[in-house]
Short mmCIF file of C-alpha atoms in Angstrom, two decimals:
data_model
loop_
_atom_site.label_atom_id
_atom_site.label_comp_id
_atom_site.label_asym_id
_atom_site.label_seq_id
_atom_site.Cartn_x
_atom_site.Cartn_y
_atom_site.Cartn_z
CA MET W 761 18.13 8.10 -26.30
CA PRO W 762 19.01 6.26 -23.07
CA VAL W 763 22.67 5.94 -22.23
CA ASN W 764 24.09 2.45 -22.72
CA THR W 765 25.67 0.59 -19.81
CA THR W 766 28.08 -2.32 -19.94
CA GLU W 767 26.62 -4.17 -16.96
CA GLN W 768 22.92 -3.39 -17.11
CA SER W 769 21.77 -6.33 -15.00
CA THR W 770 24.11 -5.88 -12.00
CA ALA W 771 25.73 -2.43 -11.95
CA HIS W 772 25.91 1.00 -13.55
CA ILE W 773 28.84 3.40 -13.65
CA MET W 774 27.68 6.96 -13.06
CA THR W 775 29.38 9.65 -15.14
CA ALA W 776 28.93 13.38 -15.56
CA GLU W 777 27.84 12.71 -19.15
CA SER W 778 25.07 10.30 -18.17
CA MET W 779 23.77 12.66 -15.47
CA ASN W 780 23.74 15.67 -17.79
CA ALA W 781 22.05 13.62 -20.52
CA PHE W 782 19.36 12.56 -18.04
CA VAL W 783 18.59 16.16 -17.06
CA ILE W 784 18.51 17.25 -20.73
CA HIS W 785 16.18 14.35 -21.53
CA ALA W 786 13.87 15.44 -18.71
CA LYS W 787 13.78 18.95 -20.17
CA GLU W 788 12.91 17.56 -23.60
CA GLN W 789 10.07 15.61 -21.99
CA GLY W 790 8.61 18.84 -20.65
CA ALA W 791 10.05 18.94 -17.11
CA SER W 792 9.91 22.35 -15.44
CA LYS W 793 13.02 24.17 -14.24
CA ASN W 794 12.15 23.24 -10.69
CA MET W 795 11.92 19.52 -11.55
CA MET W 796 15.16 19.68 -13.52
CA ARG W 797 16.84 21.18 -10.45
CA ARG W 798 15.49 18.32 -8.32
CA PHE W 799 16.63 15.66 -10.79
CA SER W 800 20.08 17.21 -10.93
CA GLY W 801 20.27 17.44 -7.14
CA ALA W 802 19.33 13.78 -6.73
CA VAL W 803 21.92 12.37 -9.12
CA LYS W 804 24.65 14.69 -7.82
CA THR W 805 23.94 13.66 -4.22
CA LEU W 806 24.15 9.98 -5.14
CA TYR W 807 27.29 10.59 -7.23
CA ALA W 808 29.00 12.27 -4.27
CA PHE W 809 28.12 9.33 -2.01
CA LEU W 810 29.69 6.70 -4.27
CA PRO W 811 33.36 5.71 -3.92
CA GLU W 812 35.95 6.60 -6.54
CA ASP W 813 34.92 3.93 -9.05
CA LYS W 814 31.38 5.48 -9.14
CA THR W 815 29.93 2.02 -9.69
CA LEU W 816 26.31 1.86 -8.63
CA THR W 817 24.84 -1.44 -7.42
CA LYS W 818 21.63 -2.40 -5.68
CA GLU W 819 23.51 -2.77 -2.39
CA ARG W 820 25.05 0.70 -2.69
CA LEU W 821 21.64 2.18 -3.42
CA GLN W 822 20.32 0.76 -0.16
CA SER W 823 23.39 2.02 1.71
CA TRP W 824 22.88 5.50 0.26
CA ARG W 825 19.27 5.58 1.40
CA LYS W 826 20.22 4.35 4.86
CA SER W 827 22.96 6.97 5.16
CA MET W 828 20.46 9.75 4.43
CA GLU W 829 18.09 8.39 7.09
CA GLU W 830 20.91 8.22 9.65
CA SER W 831 22.00 11.76 8.78
CA GLY W 832 18.56 13.13 9.62
CA TYR W 833 17.32 14.05 6.16
CA ALA W 834 13.57 14.66 5.93
CA SER W 835 11.70 11.47 4.98
CA ILE W 836 9.75 13.15 2.19
CA THR W 837 13.04 14.30 0.67
CA ILE W 838 14.39 10.74 0.77
CA LEU W 839 11.27 9.34 -0.89
CA ASN W 840 11.43 11.97 -3.63
CA TYR W 841 15.11 11.28 -4.26
CA VAL W 842 14.36 7.56 -4.53
CA LYS W 843 11.77 8.30 -7.25
CA TYR W 844 14.19 10.58 -9.12
CA ILE W 845 17.00 8.02 -9.02
CA ASN W 846 14.62 5.32 -10.29
CA ARG W 847 13.82 7.55 -13.26
CA TYR W 848 17.53 8.05 -13.87
CA LEU W 849 18.17 4.28 -13.77
CA ASP W 850 15.30 3.65 -16.17
CA TYR W 851 16.78 6.23 -18.53
CA VAL W 852 20.30 4.75 -18.54
CA GLY W 853 18.97 1.21 -18.96
CA ALA W 854 19.77 -0.01 -15.44
CA SER W 855 16.21 -0.71 -14.28
CA ASP W 856 17.26 -4.04 -12.76
CA ILE W 857 19.07 -2.32 -9.88
CA ARG W 858 16.44 0.37 -9.19
CA PHE W 859 14.69 0.69 -5.85
CA ASN W 860 11.94 -1.90 -5.61
CA ARG W 861 8.25 -1.10 -5.58
CA GLY W 862 6.11 -1.95 -2.55
CA LYS W 863 8.27 0.57 -0.60
CA GLY W 864 10.91 -2.14 -0.20
CA LYS W 865 9.04 -3.69 2.72
CA ASP W 866 10.25 -6.94 4.24
CA ILE W 867 6.97 -8.84 4.59
CA SER W 868 8.45 -12.29 5.24
CA GLY W 869 6.42 -14.13 7.87
CA MET W 870 3.49 -11.72 7.64
CA THR W 871 -0.03 -12.95 6.91
CA PHE W 872 -2.45 -11.41 4.43
CA GLY W 873 -5.81 -13.09 4.82
CA TYR W 874 -5.11 -16.79 4.30
CA LEU W 875 -1.65 -16.13 2.81
CA THR W 876 1.68 -16.11 4.64
CA ALA W 877 4.65 -14.51 2.86
CA LEU W 878 7.61 -16.91 2.88
CA GLU W 879 10.36 -15.34 0.81
CA PRO W 880 10.93 -13.00 -2.14
CA THR W 881 11.75 -14.50 -5.53
CA ASP W 882 13.91 -13.19 -8.35
CA LYS W 883 10.77 -12.66 -10.44
CA ARG W 884 9.26 -9.24 -11.07
CA ASP W 885 5.76 -8.22 -12.07
CA ARG W 886 6.05 -4.78 -13.68
CA LYS W 887 9.08 -4.11 -11.45
CA ASP W 888 7.16 -5.29 -8.39
CA ILE W 889 8.76 -7.98 -6.20
CA VAL W 890 7.06 -11.37 -6.52
CA TRP W 891 6.79 -13.22 -3.19
CA ARG W 892 6.43 -16.94 -2.56
CA CYS W 893 3.45 -17.44 -0.23
CA GLN W 894 1.75 -20.34 1.48
CA CYS W 895 -2.03 -20.42 1.72
CA LYS W 896 -3.95 -21.64 4.76
CA CYS W 897 -5.09 -24.65 2.74
CA GLY W 898 -1.45 -25.61 2.05
CA ASN W 899 -1.09 -24.39 -1.53
CA ILE W 900 2.03 -22.45 -2.53
CA VAL W 901 1.48 -19.41 -4.77
CA GLU W 902 3.64 -16.55 -6.07
CA LEU W 903 2.18 -13.05 -5.90
CA PRO W 904 3.43 -9.44 -6.38
CA ALA W 905 4.06 -7.58 -3.12
CA THR W 906 1.68 -4.75 -3.95
CA ARG W 907 -1.28 -7.11 -4.39
CA LEU W 908 -0.62 -8.42 -0.89
CA LEU W 909 -0.06 -5.01 0.69
CA VAL W 910 -3.25 -3.43 -0.64
CA GLY W 911 -5.33 -6.54 0.10
CA ASN W 912 -6.29 -7.39 -3.49
CA THR W 913 -5.36 -11.06 -3.01
CA LEU W 914 -6.05 -12.87 0.26
CA SER W 915 -5.86 -16.55 -0.70
CA CYS W 916 -5.02 -19.00 -3.45
CA GLY W 917 -8.73 -19.09 -4.35
CA CYS W 918 -10.05 -21.14 -1.45
CA LEU W 919 -11.35 -18.02 0.32
CA LEU W 920 -13.98 -17.56 -2.40
CA LYS W 921 -15.14 -21.14 -1.85
CA GLU W 922 -15.38 -20.51 1.88
CA HIS W 923 -17.48 -17.38 1.29
CA PHE W 924 -19.82 -19.46 -0.89
CA ARG W 925 -20.02 -22.26 1.68
CA ARG W 926 -20.87 -19.90 4.54
CA ALA W 927 -23.38 -17.89 2.54
CA ASN W 928 -25.26 -21.05 1.55
CA MET W 929 -24.76 -22.83 4.91
CA TYR W 930 -23.61 -26.11 3.39
CA ILE W 931 -24.03 -29.29 5.46
CA ASP W 932 -24.56 -32.90 4.39
CA ASN W 933 -23.86 -31.97 0.75
CA THR W 934 -26.79 -29.59 0.66
CA SER W 935 -27.47 -25.88 1.11
CA LEU W 936 -29.65 -25.08 4.08
CA ARG W 937 -30.32 -21.62 2.68
CA GLN W 938 -31.71 -23.12 -0.52
CA ALA W 939 -33.69 -25.76 1.40
CA LEU W 940 -35.35 -23.10 3.58
CA GLU W 941 -36.28 -20.77 0.74
CA GLU W 942 -39.95 -20.72 -0.27
CA LYS W 943 -39.45 -20.17 -3.99
CA VAL W 944 -42.46 -21.59 -5.82
CA GLU W 945 -42.51 -19.95 -9.23
CA SER W 946 -39.54 -20.14 -11.58
CA VAL W 947 -39.01 -18.39 -14.90
CA HIS W 948 -36.45 -21.04 -15.86
CA SER W 949 -38.87 -23.97 -15.59
CA VAL W 950 -41.10 -25.14 -18.48
CA SER W 951 -44.01 -25.38 -16.06
CA GLY W 952 -43.35 -22.03 -14.43
CA TYR W 953 -42.88 -23.70 -11.03
CA THR W 954 -39.78 -24.86 -9.18
CA GLY W 955 -39.43 -28.66 -9.12
CA VAL W 956 -42.12 -29.35 -11.73
CA THR W 957 -41.26 -30.31 -15.30
CA ARG W 958 -42.90 -31.86 -18.35
CA LYS W 959 -42.36 -35.60 -18.91
CA ARG W 960 -44.00 -36.97 -22.04
CA ASP W 961 -47.68 -36.06 -21.65
CA LYS W 962 -47.60 -35.62 -17.86
CA TRP W 963 -46.18 -33.29 -15.22
CA LYS W 964 -43.38 -34.64 -13.05
CA ALA W 965 -42.72 -33.30 -9.51
CA TYR W 966 -39.27 -33.70 -7.95
CA ILE W 967 -37.02 -32.25 -5.24
CA THR W 968 -33.29 -32.37 -4.52
CA TYR W 969 -32.03 -32.57 -0.94
CA LYS W 970 -28.76 -33.66 0.70
CA GLY W 971 -27.23 -34.41 -2.64
CA LYS W 972 -30.00 -36.77 -3.75
CA HIS W 973 -32.75 -36.37 -6.34
CA TYR W 974 -36.23 -37.48 -5.20
CA SER W 975 -39.10 -38.10 -7.63
CA LEU W 976 -42.49 -37.09 -6.18
CA GLY W 977 -44.59 -38.67 -8.94
CA CYS W 978 -46.10 -37.88 -12.36
CA TYR W 979 -49.50 -36.20 -12.70
CA THR W 980 -51.95 -35.44 -15.47
CA ASN W 981 -52.84 -32.03 -14.05
CA LEU W 982 -50.21 -29.36 -13.39
CA GLU W 983 -51.95 -28.35 -10.16
CA ASP W 984 -51.56 -31.84 -8.69
CA ALA W 985 -47.83 -31.83 -9.49
CA VAL W 986 -47.42 -28.41 -7.86
CA LYS W 987 -49.21 -29.63 -4.71
CA ALA W 988 -46.98 -32.73 -4.55
CA ARG W 989 -43.90 -30.54 -4.84
CA ALA W 990 -45.23 -28.29 -2.04
CA ARG W 991 -45.70 -31.29 0.29
CA GLY W 992 -42.18 -32.45 -0.43
CA LYS W 993 -40.87 -28.94 0.27
CA GLU W 994 -42.58 -28.92 3.68
CA LEU W 995 -40.80 -32.12 4.68
CA VAL W 996 -37.47 -30.73 3.47
CA ARG W 997 -37.95 -27.47 5.39
CA ALA W 998 -38.80 -29.31 8.59
CA ASP W 999 -35.60 -31.35 8.37
CA ALA W 1000 -33.53 -28.31 7.36
CA LEU W 1001 -34.75 -26.32 10.37
CA GLY W 1002 -33.44 -29.06 12.64
CA LEU W 1003 -30.10 -29.04 10.85
CA LEU W 1004 -29.95 -25.24 11.07
CA ASP W 1005 -29.64 -25.33 14.87
CA PHE W 1006 -26.90 -27.94 14.54
CA TYR W 1007 -25.10 -25.87 11.86
CA GLU W 1008 -25.15 -22.72 13.98
CA GLU W 1009 -23.85 -24.63 16.99
CA ILE W 1010 -20.82 -26.13 15.24
CA HIS W 1011 -19.97 -22.86 13.46
CA LYS W 1012 -20.54 -20.37 16.28
CA THR W 1013 -16.78 -20.10 16.92
CA ASP W 1014 -15.88 -19.47 13.26
CA LEU W 1015 -13.71 -16.39 12.83
CA PRO W 1016 -14.82 -13.64 10.43
CA LEU W 1017 -13.50 -14.13 6.93
CA PRO W 1018 -10.73 -11.68 5.94
CA ASN W 1019 -11.58 -8.96 3.47
CA LYS W 1020 -9.78 -6.09 1.80
CA ALA W 1021 -11.17 -3.44 4.12
CA THR W 1022 -9.78 -5.04 7.28
CA GLU W 1023 -6.47 -6.06 5.70
CA ARG W 1024 -5.68 -2.50 4.56
CA ARG W 1025 -5.75 -1.28 8.14
CA LYS W 1026 -2.97 -3.68 9.06
CA GLU W 1027 0.28 -2.09 10.21
CA PHE W 1028 3.14 -3.05 7.94
CA PRO W 1029 6.83 -2.58 8.74
CA SER W 1030 8.07 0.74 7.46
CA THR W 1031 10.79 3.27 8.07
CA SER W 1032 9.85 5.74 10.78
CA TRP W 1033 9.24 9.26 9.51
CA GLN W 1034 11.25 12.29 10.50
CA VAL W 1035 8.77 14.93 11.65
CA ASN W 1036 9.81 18.50 10.87
CA ASN W 1037 8.71 19.95 14.22
CA GLN W 1038 10.74 23.06 14.82
CA PRO W 1039 12.64 23.78 16.90
CA GLY W 1040 14.83 20.96 18.20
CA SER W 1041 13.92 17.84 16.19
CA ALA W 1042 13.64 19.48 12.78
CA ALA W 1043 14.84 17.24 9.98
CA LYS W 1044 17.79 18.65 8.09
CA ARG W 1045 17.07 19.59 4.49
CA ILE W 1046 19.25 17.86 1.95
CA ASP W 1047 20.19 21.22 0.35
CA ASN W 1048 21.23 22.85 3.64
CA LYS W 1049 24.79 24.06 3.06
CA SER W 1050 25.48 24.83 6.73
CA GLY W 1051 24.50 21.39 8.01
CA GLN W 1052 22.55 23.12 10.81
CA THR W 1053 18.81 23.62 11.02
CA GLY W 1054 17.82 27.29 10.84
CA VAL W 1055 21.17 28.50 9.49
CA THR W 1056 21.65 29.27 5.81
CA PHE W 1057 24.21 31.10 3.70
CA THR W 1058 22.69 33.84 1.57
CA HIS W 1059 24.00 36.97 -0.16
CA GLY W 1060 27.50 36.44 1.24
CA ARG W 1061 26.41 36.23 4.91
CA TRP W 1062 25.03 33.65 7.33
CA LYS W 1063 21.32 34.03 8.09
CA ALA W 1064 19.70 32.63 11.24
CA HIS W 1065 15.94 32.03 11.38
CA ILE W 1066 13.34 30.06 13.32
CA GLY W 1067 9.71 29.12 12.69
CA HIS W 1068 6.83 29.19 15.15
CA LYS W 1069 3.07 28.85 14.47
CA GLY W 1070 3.33 29.65 10.79
CA ILE W 1071 5.69 32.61 11.24
CA ARG W 1072 9.33 32.58 10.21
CA TYR W 1073 11.43 34.98 12.31
CA ILE W 1074 14.66 36.28 10.82
CA LEU W 1075 17.12 36.36 13.71
CA GLY W 1076 19.74 38.32 11.85
CA TYR W 1077 22.63 38.16 9.37
CA PHE W 1078 26.13 37.30 10.62
CA ASP W 1079 29.64 37.28 9.27
CA THR W 1080 30.40 33.82 10.68
CA GLN W 1081 28.43 30.61 10.79
CA GLU W 1082 29.18 30.23 14.50
CA ASP W 1083 27.45 33.52 15.35
CA ALA W 1084 24.39 32.54 13.32
CA ALA W 1085 24.28 29.16 15.04
CA ARG W 1086 24.43 30.81 18.48
CA ALA W 1087 21.54 33.11 17.61
CA ARG W 1088 19.48 30.16 16.43
CA LYS W 1089 20.33 28.17 19.58
CA GLN W 1090 19.32 31.07 21.83
CA ALA W 1091 15.99 31.39 20.01
CA GLU W 1092 15.33 27.67 20.50
CA GLN W 1093 15.98 27.98 24.23
CA ASP W 1094 13.68 31.01 24.51
CA LEU W 1095 10.92 29.20 22.66
CA LYS W 1096 11.15 26.13 24.88
CA ALA W 1097 11.27 28.22 28.07
CA ASP W 1098 8.26 30.41 27.31
CA PRO W 1099 6.28 29.46 24.17
CA ASP W 1100 3.44 31.87 24.97
CA GLY W 1101 5.66 34.91 25.34
CA PHE W 1102 7.99 33.94 22.51
CA ALA W 1103 5.97 35.53 19.71
CA LYS W 1104 5.58 38.88 21.47
CA ARG W 1105 9.26 39.20 22.31
CA TYR W 1106 10.47 38.18 18.86
CA GLN W 1107 7.97 40.34 17.02
CA GLU W 1108 9.42 43.34 18.85
CA LYS W 1109 13.02 42.30 18.37
CA TYR W 1110 13.20 40.68 14.93
CA THR W 1111 11.75 41.01 11.47
CA HIS W 1112 9.42 38.29 10.39
CA HIS W 1113 7.09 37.11 7.62
CA SER W 1114 4.33 34.53 7.32
CA TYR W 1115 5.10 31.30 5.48
CA GLY W 1116 2.02 29.27 6.42
CA LYS W 1117 -1.37 29.35 8.11
CA ARG W 1118 -1.50 31.07 11.48
#
């Protein structure tokens, strides 16, 4: 059962008991030993970051994440730890202070189709931040951040109307597309023809254009009514063709309507990623006890190693961390000075093994 908290809506006090209970719960849910180790590492890292009162708030969560970024931890490690801590907070009943969905992006002032994000609200949609947005038409709507980010919602609803208007080329309360179509037969009409219907014992011909309904007369024979409707259609088409040139002229500067495909390619603000590009700028692993890239403590001694083109070269085992760090530093300098000759020299001098594709 989840651990109870006294201040579920604003804070949570981390304890050794709650952390151990979370890991045990994960095991009961079928988590592997590797995942249990990761869960335990995440909560212990956060616990060590907190001050003496061990009170966890939303602000302290953000500070913890920022401190890891500033310390050079790998971005994928940070993202994984955020997921693990969210699971811990859900377990202890402190979901209200968990990391937000939508990657915590600040989208205020950004546009998504016809929508402009104004400010976040206190509302949540399945733990997703709900943003207050203003549509191009002036309407104010509230939408979850994820629906904006993935392009599922691009307006308050007026965009659909605009798509319909453009597709049908509306002008003067009529559709030029419909006016220009040469549809004669109709399965929906009693007569089987568009614009011809039965009226008492005769056939009535009619046509609708520019928002008005025009009667073209009543006829004893169906063929005469169909011919009358055809003459009326010719007059309508002639007028519509003239309006078509006018329509294209006044709409030639219209911008393309936004759609999901184009909106998803938009660059959103995000935290820059640490690229693990050894040597030099390699991001420090969160479980690195030495605090130095390429130096680890194993079997009672300090091991120095370096990676190059899918090969990890063991530079040696040393009694002190300083000696291991010097060996690693020298290898970095050699690699930068002569990358082509690096592999040959180090294959002759050091042991090595493959840890990736050559």
